[in-house]
Coordinates of C-alpha atoms in Angstrom, one line a residue:
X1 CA 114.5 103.2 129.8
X2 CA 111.6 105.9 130.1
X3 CA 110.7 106.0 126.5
X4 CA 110.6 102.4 126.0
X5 CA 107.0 102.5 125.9
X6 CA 106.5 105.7 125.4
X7 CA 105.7 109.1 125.5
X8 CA 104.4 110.5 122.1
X9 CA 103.4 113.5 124.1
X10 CA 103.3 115.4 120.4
X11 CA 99.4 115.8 119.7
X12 CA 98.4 112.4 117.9
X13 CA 95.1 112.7 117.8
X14 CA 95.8 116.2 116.1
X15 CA 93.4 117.1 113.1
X16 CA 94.2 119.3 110.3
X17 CA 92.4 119.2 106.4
X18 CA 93.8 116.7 103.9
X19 CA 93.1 116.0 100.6
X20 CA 94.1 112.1 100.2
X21 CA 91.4 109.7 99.9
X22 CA 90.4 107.8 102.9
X23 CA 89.2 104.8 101.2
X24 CA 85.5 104.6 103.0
X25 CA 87.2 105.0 106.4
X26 CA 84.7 106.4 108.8
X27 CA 85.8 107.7 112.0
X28 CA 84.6 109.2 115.2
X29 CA 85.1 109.7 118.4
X30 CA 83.6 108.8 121.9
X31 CA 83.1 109.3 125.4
X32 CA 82.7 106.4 128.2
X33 CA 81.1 108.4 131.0
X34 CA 79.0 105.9 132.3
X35 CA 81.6 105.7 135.4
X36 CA 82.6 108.7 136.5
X37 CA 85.2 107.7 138.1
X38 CA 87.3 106.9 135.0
X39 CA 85.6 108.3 132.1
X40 CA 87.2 106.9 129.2
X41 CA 87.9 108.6 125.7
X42 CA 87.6 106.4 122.9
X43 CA 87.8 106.4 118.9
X44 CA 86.5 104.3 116.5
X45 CA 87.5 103.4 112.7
X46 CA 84.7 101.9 110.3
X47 CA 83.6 101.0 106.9
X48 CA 81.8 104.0 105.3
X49 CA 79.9 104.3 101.7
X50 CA 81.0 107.6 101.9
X51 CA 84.2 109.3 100.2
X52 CA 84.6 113.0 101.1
X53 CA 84.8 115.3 102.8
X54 CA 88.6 114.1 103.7
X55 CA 90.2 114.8 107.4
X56 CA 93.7 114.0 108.2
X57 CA 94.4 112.7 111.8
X58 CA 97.0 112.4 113.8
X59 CA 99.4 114.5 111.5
X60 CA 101.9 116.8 113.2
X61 CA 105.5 118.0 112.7
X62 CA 106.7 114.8 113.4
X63 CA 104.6 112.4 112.6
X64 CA 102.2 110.9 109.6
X65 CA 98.5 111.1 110.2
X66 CA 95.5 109.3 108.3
X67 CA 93.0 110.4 106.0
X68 CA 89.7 109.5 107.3
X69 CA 86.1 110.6 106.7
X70 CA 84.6 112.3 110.3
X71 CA 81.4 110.9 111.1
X72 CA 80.6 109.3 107.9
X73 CA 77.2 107.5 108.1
X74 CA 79.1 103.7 108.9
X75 CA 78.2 100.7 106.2
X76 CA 75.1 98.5 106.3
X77 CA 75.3 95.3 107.6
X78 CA 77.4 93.1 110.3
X79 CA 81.2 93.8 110.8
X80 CA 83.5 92.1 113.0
X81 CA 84.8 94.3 116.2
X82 CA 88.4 94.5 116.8
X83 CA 89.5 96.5 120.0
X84 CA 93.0 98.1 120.4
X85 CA 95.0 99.1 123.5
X86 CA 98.2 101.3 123.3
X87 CA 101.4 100.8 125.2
X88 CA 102.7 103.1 128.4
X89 CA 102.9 106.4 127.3
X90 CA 101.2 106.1 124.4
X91 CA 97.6 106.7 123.6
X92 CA 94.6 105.1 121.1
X93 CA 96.0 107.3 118.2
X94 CA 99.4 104.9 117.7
X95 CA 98.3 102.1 115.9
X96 CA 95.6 104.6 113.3
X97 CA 97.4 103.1 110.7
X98 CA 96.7 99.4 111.1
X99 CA 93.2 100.6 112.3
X100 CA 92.8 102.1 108.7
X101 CA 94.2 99.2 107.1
X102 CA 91.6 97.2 108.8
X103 CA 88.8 99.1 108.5
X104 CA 89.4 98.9 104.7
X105 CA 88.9 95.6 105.0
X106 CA 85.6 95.3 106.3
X107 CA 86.4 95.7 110.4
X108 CA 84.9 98.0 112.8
X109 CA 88.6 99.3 115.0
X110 CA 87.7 100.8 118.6
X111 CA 90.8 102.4 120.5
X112 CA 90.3 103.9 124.0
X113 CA 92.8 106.0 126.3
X114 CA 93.9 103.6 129.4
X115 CA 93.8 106.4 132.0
X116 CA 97.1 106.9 133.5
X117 CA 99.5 105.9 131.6
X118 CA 98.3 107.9 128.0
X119 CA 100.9 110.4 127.0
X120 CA 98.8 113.6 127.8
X121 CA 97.7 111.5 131.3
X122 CA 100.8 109.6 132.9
X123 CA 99.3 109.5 136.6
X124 CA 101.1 107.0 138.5
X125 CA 98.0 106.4 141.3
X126 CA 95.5 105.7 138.2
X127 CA 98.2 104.1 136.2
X128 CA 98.7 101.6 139.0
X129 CA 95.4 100.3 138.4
X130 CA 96.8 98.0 135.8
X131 CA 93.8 95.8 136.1
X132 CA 91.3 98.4 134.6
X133 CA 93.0 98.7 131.1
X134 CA 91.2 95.0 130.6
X135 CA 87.9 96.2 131.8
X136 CA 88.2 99.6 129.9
X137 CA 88.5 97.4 126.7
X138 CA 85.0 95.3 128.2
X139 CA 83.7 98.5 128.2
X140 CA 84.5 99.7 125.1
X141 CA 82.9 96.5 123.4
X142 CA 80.1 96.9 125.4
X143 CA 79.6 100.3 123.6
X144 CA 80.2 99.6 120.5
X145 CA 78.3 96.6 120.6
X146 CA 75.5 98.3 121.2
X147 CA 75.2 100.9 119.2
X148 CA 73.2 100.1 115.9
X149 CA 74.9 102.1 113.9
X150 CA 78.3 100.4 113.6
X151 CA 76.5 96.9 113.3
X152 CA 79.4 95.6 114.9
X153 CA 79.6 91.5 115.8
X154 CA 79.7 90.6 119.5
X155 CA 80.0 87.1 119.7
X156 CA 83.7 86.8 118.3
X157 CA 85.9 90.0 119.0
X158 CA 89.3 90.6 117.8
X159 CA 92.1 92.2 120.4
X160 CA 95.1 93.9 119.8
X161 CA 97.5 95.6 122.0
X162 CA 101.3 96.6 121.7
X163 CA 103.9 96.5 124.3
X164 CA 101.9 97.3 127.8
X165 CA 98.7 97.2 125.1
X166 CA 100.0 93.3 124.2
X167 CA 99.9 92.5 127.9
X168 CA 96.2 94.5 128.0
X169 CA 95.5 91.8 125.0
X170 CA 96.7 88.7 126.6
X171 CA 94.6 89.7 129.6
X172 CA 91.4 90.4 128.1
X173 CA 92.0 86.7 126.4
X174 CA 92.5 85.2 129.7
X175 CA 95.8 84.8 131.0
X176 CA 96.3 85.3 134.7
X177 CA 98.9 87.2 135.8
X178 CA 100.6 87.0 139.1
X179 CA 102.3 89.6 140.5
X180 CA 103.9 88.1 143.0
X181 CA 106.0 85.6 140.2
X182 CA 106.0 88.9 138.2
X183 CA 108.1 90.6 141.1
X184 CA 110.0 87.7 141.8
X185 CA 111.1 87.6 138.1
X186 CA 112.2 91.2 138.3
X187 CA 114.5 90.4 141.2
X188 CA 116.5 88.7 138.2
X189 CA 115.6 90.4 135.1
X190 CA 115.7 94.0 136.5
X191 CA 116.8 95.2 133.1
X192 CA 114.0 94.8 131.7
X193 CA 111.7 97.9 130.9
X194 CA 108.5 95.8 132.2
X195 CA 110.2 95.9 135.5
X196 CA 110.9 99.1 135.6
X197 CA 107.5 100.4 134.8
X198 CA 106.1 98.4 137.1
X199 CA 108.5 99.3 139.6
X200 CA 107.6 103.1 139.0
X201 CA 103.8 102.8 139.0
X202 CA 104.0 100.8 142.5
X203 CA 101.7 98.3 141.1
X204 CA 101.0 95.6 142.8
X205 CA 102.8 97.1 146.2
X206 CA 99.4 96.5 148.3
X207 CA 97.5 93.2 149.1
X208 CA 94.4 94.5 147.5
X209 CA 96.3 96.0 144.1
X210 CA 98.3 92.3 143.6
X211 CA 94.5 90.0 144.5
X212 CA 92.7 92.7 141.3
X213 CA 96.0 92.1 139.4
X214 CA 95.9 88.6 139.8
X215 CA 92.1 88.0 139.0
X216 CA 90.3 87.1 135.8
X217 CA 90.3 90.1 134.1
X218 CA 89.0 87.5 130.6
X219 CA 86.1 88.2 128.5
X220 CA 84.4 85.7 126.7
X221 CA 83.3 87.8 124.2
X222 CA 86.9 87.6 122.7
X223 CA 87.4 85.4 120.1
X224 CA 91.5 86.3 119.0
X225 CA 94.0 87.8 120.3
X226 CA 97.7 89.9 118.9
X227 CA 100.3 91.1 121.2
X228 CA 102.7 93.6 119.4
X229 CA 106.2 93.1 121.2
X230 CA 104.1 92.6 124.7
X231 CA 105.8 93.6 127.7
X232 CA 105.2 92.2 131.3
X233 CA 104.9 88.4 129.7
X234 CA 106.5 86.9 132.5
X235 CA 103.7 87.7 135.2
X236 CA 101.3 85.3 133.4
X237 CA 101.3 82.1 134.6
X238 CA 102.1 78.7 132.3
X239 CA 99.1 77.3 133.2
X240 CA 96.9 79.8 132.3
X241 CA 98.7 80.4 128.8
X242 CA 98.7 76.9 128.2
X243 CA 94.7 76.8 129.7
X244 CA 94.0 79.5 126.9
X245 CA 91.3 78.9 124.4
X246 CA 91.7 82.0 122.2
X247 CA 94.1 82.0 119.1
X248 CA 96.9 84.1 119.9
X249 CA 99.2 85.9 117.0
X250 CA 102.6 87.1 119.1
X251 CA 105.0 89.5 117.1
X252 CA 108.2 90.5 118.4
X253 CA 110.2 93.3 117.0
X254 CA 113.0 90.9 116.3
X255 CA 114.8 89.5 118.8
X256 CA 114.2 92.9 120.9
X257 CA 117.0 94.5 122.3
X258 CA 118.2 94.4 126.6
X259 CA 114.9 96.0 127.6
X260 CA 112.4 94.2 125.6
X261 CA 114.6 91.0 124.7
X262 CA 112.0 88.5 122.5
X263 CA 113.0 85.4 124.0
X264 CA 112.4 87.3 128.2
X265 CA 109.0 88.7 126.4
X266 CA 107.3 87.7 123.3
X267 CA 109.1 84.1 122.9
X268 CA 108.1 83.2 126.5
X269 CA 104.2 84.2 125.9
X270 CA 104.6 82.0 122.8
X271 CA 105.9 79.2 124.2
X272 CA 103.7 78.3 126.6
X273 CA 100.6 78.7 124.0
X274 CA 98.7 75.5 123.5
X275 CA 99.7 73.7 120.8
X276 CA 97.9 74.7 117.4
X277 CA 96.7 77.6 118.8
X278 CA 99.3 80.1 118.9
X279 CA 101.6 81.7 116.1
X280 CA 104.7 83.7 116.4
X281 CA 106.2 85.8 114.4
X282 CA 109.6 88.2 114.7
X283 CA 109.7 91.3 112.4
X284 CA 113.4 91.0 111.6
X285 CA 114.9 94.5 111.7
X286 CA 112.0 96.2 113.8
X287 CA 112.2 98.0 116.9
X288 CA 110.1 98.4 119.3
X289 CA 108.6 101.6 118.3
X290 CA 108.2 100.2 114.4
X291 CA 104.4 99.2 115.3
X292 CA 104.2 103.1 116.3
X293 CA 103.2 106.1 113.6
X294 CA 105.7 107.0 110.3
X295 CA 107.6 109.5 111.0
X296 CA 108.3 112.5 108.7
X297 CA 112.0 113.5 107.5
X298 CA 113.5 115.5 110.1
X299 CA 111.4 113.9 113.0
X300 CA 114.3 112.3 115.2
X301 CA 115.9 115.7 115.4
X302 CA 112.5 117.3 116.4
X303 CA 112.0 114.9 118.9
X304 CA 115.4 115.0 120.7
X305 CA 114.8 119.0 120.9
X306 CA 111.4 118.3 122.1
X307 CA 112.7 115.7 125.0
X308 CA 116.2 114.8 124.7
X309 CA 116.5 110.5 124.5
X310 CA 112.9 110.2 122.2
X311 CA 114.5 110.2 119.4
X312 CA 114.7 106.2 118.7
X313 CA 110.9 106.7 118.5
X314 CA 111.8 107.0 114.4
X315 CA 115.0 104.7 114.4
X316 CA 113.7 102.1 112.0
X317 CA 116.0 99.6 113.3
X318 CA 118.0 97.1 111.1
X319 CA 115.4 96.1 108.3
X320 CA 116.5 97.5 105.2
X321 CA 112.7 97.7 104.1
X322 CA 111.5 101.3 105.8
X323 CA 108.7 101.4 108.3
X324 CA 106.0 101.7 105.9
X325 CA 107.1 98.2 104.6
X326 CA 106.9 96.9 108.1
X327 CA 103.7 98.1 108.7
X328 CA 102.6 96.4 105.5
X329 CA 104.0 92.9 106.3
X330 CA 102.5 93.4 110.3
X331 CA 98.6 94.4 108.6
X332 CA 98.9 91.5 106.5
X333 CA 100.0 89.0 109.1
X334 CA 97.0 90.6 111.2
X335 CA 94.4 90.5 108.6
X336 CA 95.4 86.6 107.7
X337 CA 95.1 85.8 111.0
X338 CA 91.8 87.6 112.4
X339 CA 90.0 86.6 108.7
X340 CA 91.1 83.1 110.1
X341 CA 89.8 83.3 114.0
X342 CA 87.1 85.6 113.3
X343 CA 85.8 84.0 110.2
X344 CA 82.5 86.0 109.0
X345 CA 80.5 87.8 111.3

């Protein structure tokens, strides 16, 4: 159960030299200090003109990192924004590679840290404040959007999150969620790993906690929406999914498995969509860690000496393709789907 959404505590965002070519892949990273209360570290992924010097991130014993170009001068011109929120235990290194993918194609990518619940900050009192992982993505438009620089589109942004990240996504988009349904729903479905982190952050155990968690934590600004194998689906009310006016792309890792089933998770988000306006899609063979980092030979055995029971981090499931295949059929079903929503900025 506690690596469901996990833990990745290895150094992600670790940098080291590489020599492959990064494609005009700019990256660089940021600091949200304008609340001191929960400063916010932040990266962002962007069309560059330039092509060396090379920089591999995110590379580590376990674990395949991308080639990137540090503080390239970004490309001329408008680009669409697409913001990306990681799962529990995770942090805004684990989805680099679709990042890449998309910045090749044109996109500015912004990640942030959800303080909390990152693998280097797993604080259950901050971590309960499940609300702010919508607003820290606000935030993070709001800086990116206003920096010249990255010449980044506001009036259509793109949002993607995976498993805790998904719900972030659906959030941002609009849905409502209501904790008290949520909590009710966990009285039957307590096997699922969405119950049981929320059950371990305490969120939602005060009056004030459940009124934040079941406010409009929307922004307008957001013009598509992807949830990656989502968890917590069953908080958000029908009539606010079916109220949505945002496109929504779901992905399921399959039909899950007893902790992240698709039809408790994903198919439930999906089916209370409007009409026309969402799509679903289940990645046969995938787990839920599939939309995470490759992982290098040897990595499951590195992982269990590291912390015994993360080793399904690199189980690739039942998909005879390997995960670098996934990850190729998930960035095109993204890319289709945003060029579609988004359009041209």
């Amino acid at each position: 159960m506690r690596i469901l959404f996990l833990l990745l505590a290895l150094a992600v965002m670790a940098t080291s030299g590489g020599a492959a070519r990064a494609d005009g892949v700019g990256f660089r990273r940021l600091s949200l200090a304008e609340m001191p209360e929960r400063p916010l570290e932040a990266a962002v992924w962007y069309p560059t003109p330039a092509s060396d010097p090379q920089t591999l991130i995110g590379d580590n014993a376990a674990l395949v990192g991308e080639s990137v170009i540090v503080d390239a001068a970004p490309a001329v011109g408008r680009h669409r924004l697409v913001v990306l929120s990681h799962g529990f235990g995770g942090n805004l290194g684990n989805q680099a590679w679709l990042a890449v993918t998309l910045a090749r194609h044109g996109f500015v990518v912004a990640a942030v840290n959800h303080p909390g619940t990152t693998s280097r900050n797993l604080k259950p009192d901050t971590g309960a404040r499940l609300w702010e992982r919508p607003r820290d993505l606000s935030r993070l438009i709001d800086r990116i959007t206003r920096d010249p620089a990255f010449g980044a589109d506001a009036d259509k942004v793109g949002v993607i999150g995976h498993s805790l990240g998904g719900w972030t996504a659906v959030a941002l988009a609009g849905g409502r969620f209501d904790p008290t349904r949520f909590a009710a729903d966990c009285e039957v479905h307590a096997q699922l790993a969405a119950c049981e982190i929320f059950g371990r952050l305490e969120a939602g155990s005060t009056v004030e906690a459940r009124a934040l968690l079941a406010g409009d934590l929307g922004d307008r600004r957001v013009g598509a929406a992807v949830a990656l194998d989502l968890g917590l689906a069953r908080g958000f009310t029908p009539e606010s999914l079916a109220a949505l006016k945002v496109p929504v792309l779901v992905m399921s890792a399959g039909e899950g498995d007893a902790q992240v089933p698709a039809a408790l998770e994903s198919r439930y988000l999906a089916a209370h969509l409007p009409f026309g306006s969402g799509r679903y899609i289940a990645l046969a063979g995938a787990t839920h860690f599939t939309f995470l980092p490759l992982c290098k030979p040897g990595a499951v055995a590195l992982l269990e000496a590291e912390q015994h029971g993360d080793g399904p981090v690199c189980h690739n499931g039942t998909a005879a393709e390997g995960r670098a295949d996934l990850h190729a059929q998930v960035a095109e079903a993204v890319l289709n789907f945003l060029n579609a929503e988004l359009g041209t900025p």
